[in-house]
XYZ file of C-alpha atoms in Angstrom:
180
model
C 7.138 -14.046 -1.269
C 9.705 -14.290 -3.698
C 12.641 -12.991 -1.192
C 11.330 -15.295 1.373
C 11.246 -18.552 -0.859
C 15.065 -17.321 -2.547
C 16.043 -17.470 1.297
C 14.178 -20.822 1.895
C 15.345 -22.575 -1.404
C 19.212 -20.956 -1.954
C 21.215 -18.209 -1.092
C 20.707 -16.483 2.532
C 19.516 -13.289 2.830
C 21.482 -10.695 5.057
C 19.400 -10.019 7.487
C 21.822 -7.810 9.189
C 22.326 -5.923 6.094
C 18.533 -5.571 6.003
C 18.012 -4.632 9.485
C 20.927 -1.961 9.186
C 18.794 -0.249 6.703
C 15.760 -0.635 8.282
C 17.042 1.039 11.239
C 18.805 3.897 9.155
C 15.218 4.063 7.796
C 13.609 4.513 11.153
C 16.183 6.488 12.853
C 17.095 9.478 10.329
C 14.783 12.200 10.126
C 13.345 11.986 6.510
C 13.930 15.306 4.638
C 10.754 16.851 5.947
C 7.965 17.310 2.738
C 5.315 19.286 2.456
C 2.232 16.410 2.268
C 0.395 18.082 -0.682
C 1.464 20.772 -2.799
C -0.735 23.686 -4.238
C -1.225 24.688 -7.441
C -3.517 27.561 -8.484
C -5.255 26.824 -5.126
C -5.404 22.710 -5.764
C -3.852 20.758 -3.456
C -2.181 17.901 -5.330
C -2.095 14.709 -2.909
C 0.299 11.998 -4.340
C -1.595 8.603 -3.933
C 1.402 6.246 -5.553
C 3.206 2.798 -4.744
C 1.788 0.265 -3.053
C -0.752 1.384 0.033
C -0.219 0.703 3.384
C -1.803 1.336 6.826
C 1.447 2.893 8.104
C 5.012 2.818 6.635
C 6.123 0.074 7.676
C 9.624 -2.228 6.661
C 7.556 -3.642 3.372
C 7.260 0.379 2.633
C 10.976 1.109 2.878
C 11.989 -2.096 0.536
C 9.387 -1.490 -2.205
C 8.545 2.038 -1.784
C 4.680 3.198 -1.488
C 2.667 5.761 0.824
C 1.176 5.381 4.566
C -2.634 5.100 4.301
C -2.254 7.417 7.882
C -0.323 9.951 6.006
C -2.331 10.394 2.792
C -5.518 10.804 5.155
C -3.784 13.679 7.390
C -3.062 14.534 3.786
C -6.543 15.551 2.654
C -7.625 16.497 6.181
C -4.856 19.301 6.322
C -5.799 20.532 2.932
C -9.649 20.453 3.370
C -9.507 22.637 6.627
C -6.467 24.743 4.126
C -7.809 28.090 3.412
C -5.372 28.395 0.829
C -6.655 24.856 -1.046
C -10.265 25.639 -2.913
C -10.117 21.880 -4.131
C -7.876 18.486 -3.862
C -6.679 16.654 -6.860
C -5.733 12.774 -6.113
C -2.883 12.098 -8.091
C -2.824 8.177 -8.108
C -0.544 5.949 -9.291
C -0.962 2.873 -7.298
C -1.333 -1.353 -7.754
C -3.538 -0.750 -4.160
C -2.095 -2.351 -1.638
C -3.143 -3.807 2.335
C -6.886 -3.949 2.750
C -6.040 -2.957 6.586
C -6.647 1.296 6.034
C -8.076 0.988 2.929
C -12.324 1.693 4.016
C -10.743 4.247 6.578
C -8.936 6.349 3.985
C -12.169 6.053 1.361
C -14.171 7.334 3.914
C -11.872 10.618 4.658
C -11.746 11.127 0.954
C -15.528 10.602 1.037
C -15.545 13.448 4.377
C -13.532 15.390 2.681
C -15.701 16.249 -0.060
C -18.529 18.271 2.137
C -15.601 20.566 2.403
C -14.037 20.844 -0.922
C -14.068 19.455 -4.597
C -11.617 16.679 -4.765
C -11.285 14.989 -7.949
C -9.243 11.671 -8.354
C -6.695 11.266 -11.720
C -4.668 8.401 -12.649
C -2.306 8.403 -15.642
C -0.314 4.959 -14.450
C -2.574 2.862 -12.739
C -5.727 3.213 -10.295
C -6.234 -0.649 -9.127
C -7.666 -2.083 -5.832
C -7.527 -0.877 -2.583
C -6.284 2.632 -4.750
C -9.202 2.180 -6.967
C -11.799 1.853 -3.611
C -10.314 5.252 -2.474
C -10.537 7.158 -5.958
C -13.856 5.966 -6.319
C -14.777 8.053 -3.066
C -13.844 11.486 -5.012
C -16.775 13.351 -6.785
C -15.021 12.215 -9.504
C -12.125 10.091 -11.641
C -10.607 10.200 -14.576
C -7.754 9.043 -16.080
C -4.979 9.776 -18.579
C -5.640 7.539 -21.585
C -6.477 4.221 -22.902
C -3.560 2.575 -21.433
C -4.053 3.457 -17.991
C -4.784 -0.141 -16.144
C -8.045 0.655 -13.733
C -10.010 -1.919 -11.543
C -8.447 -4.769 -10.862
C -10.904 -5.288 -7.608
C -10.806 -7.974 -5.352
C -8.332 -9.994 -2.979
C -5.811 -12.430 -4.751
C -4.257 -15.078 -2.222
C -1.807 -17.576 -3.992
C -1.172 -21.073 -2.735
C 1.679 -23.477 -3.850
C 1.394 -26.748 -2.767
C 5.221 -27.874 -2.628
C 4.173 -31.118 -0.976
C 6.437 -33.197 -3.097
C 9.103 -30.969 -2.482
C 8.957 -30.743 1.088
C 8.781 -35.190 1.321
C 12.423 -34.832 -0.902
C 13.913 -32.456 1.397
C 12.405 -35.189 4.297
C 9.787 -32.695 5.699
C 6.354 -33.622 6.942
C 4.199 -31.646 8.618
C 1.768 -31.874 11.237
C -1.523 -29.214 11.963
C -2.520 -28.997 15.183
C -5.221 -26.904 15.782
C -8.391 -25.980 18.119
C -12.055 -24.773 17.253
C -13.857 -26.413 14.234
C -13.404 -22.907 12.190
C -9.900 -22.415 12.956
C -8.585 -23.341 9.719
């Protein structure tokens, strides 16, 4: 919101600049990893960033983890002979609701196969929290270690008064009694 209202209010954003990098993003191979790595036969799945469904352009500015690849994650390492449990490391804010029940509900799958045990020693909040919670079990590093944090936040700023000095006036239209 913040680049968006910087682009609105004062200087421009390069938007070519952007899209170069977007597209350098998209069109290199990423240095292939390994999506868990095993320890003494636990496979450690990095949960960390913000969440999304899929990587996506908010992924590569901001950094943060596919919802899709964290699943295929723990799929891969619950049908791993090699893996005799799964560790969730998490250190996450949450992130996109979209994914969010879909991934919970792997973990949740995931643990007729194996032990998997969820550990924070950052933060565990939101949609993050939802899907540690599915694990047989969480902990967490200490007493700093912000947890919960539950919910949906939407913000609204009501820059009437700005808009009528800049001249602007706008008009809804809209159809269907529950469309707004």
């Amino acid at each position: 919101r913040s680049v968006y209202q910087s682009h609105l209010r004062g200087p421009k954003i390069d938007w070519k600049a952007m899209e170069a990098g977007f597209l350098t993003f998209i069109g290199e191979e990423p240095e292939k990893k390994e999506p868990y790595e095993i320890r003494d036969g636990v496979a450690v799945v990095s949960i960390e960033g913000v969440l999304t469904k899929g990587l996506s352009f908010f992924s590569f500015l901001f950094g943060g983890r596919s919802m899709r690849e964290i699943g295929d994650a723990i799929r891969q390492a619950s049908e791993d002979s090699a893996v005799s449990s799964i560790l969730l490391y998490i250190d996450s804010p949450g992130g996109t609701v979209d994914g969010t029940q879909e991934l919970a509900s792997i973990v949740f799958a995931a643990r007729s196969a194996k032990p998997i045990i969820a550990f924070s020693d950052g933060e565990i909040c939101s949609a993050a929290y939802w899907i540690g919670s599915a694990a047989g079990r969480v902990f967490i590093s200490g007493d700093t270690v912000a947890v919960g944090s539950i919910g949906v936040v939407a913000t609204h700023i009501d820059q009437s008064k700005f808009d009528e000095q800049m001249g602007d006036k706008y008009t809804e239209i809209v159809a269907g009694k529950y469309k707004r």
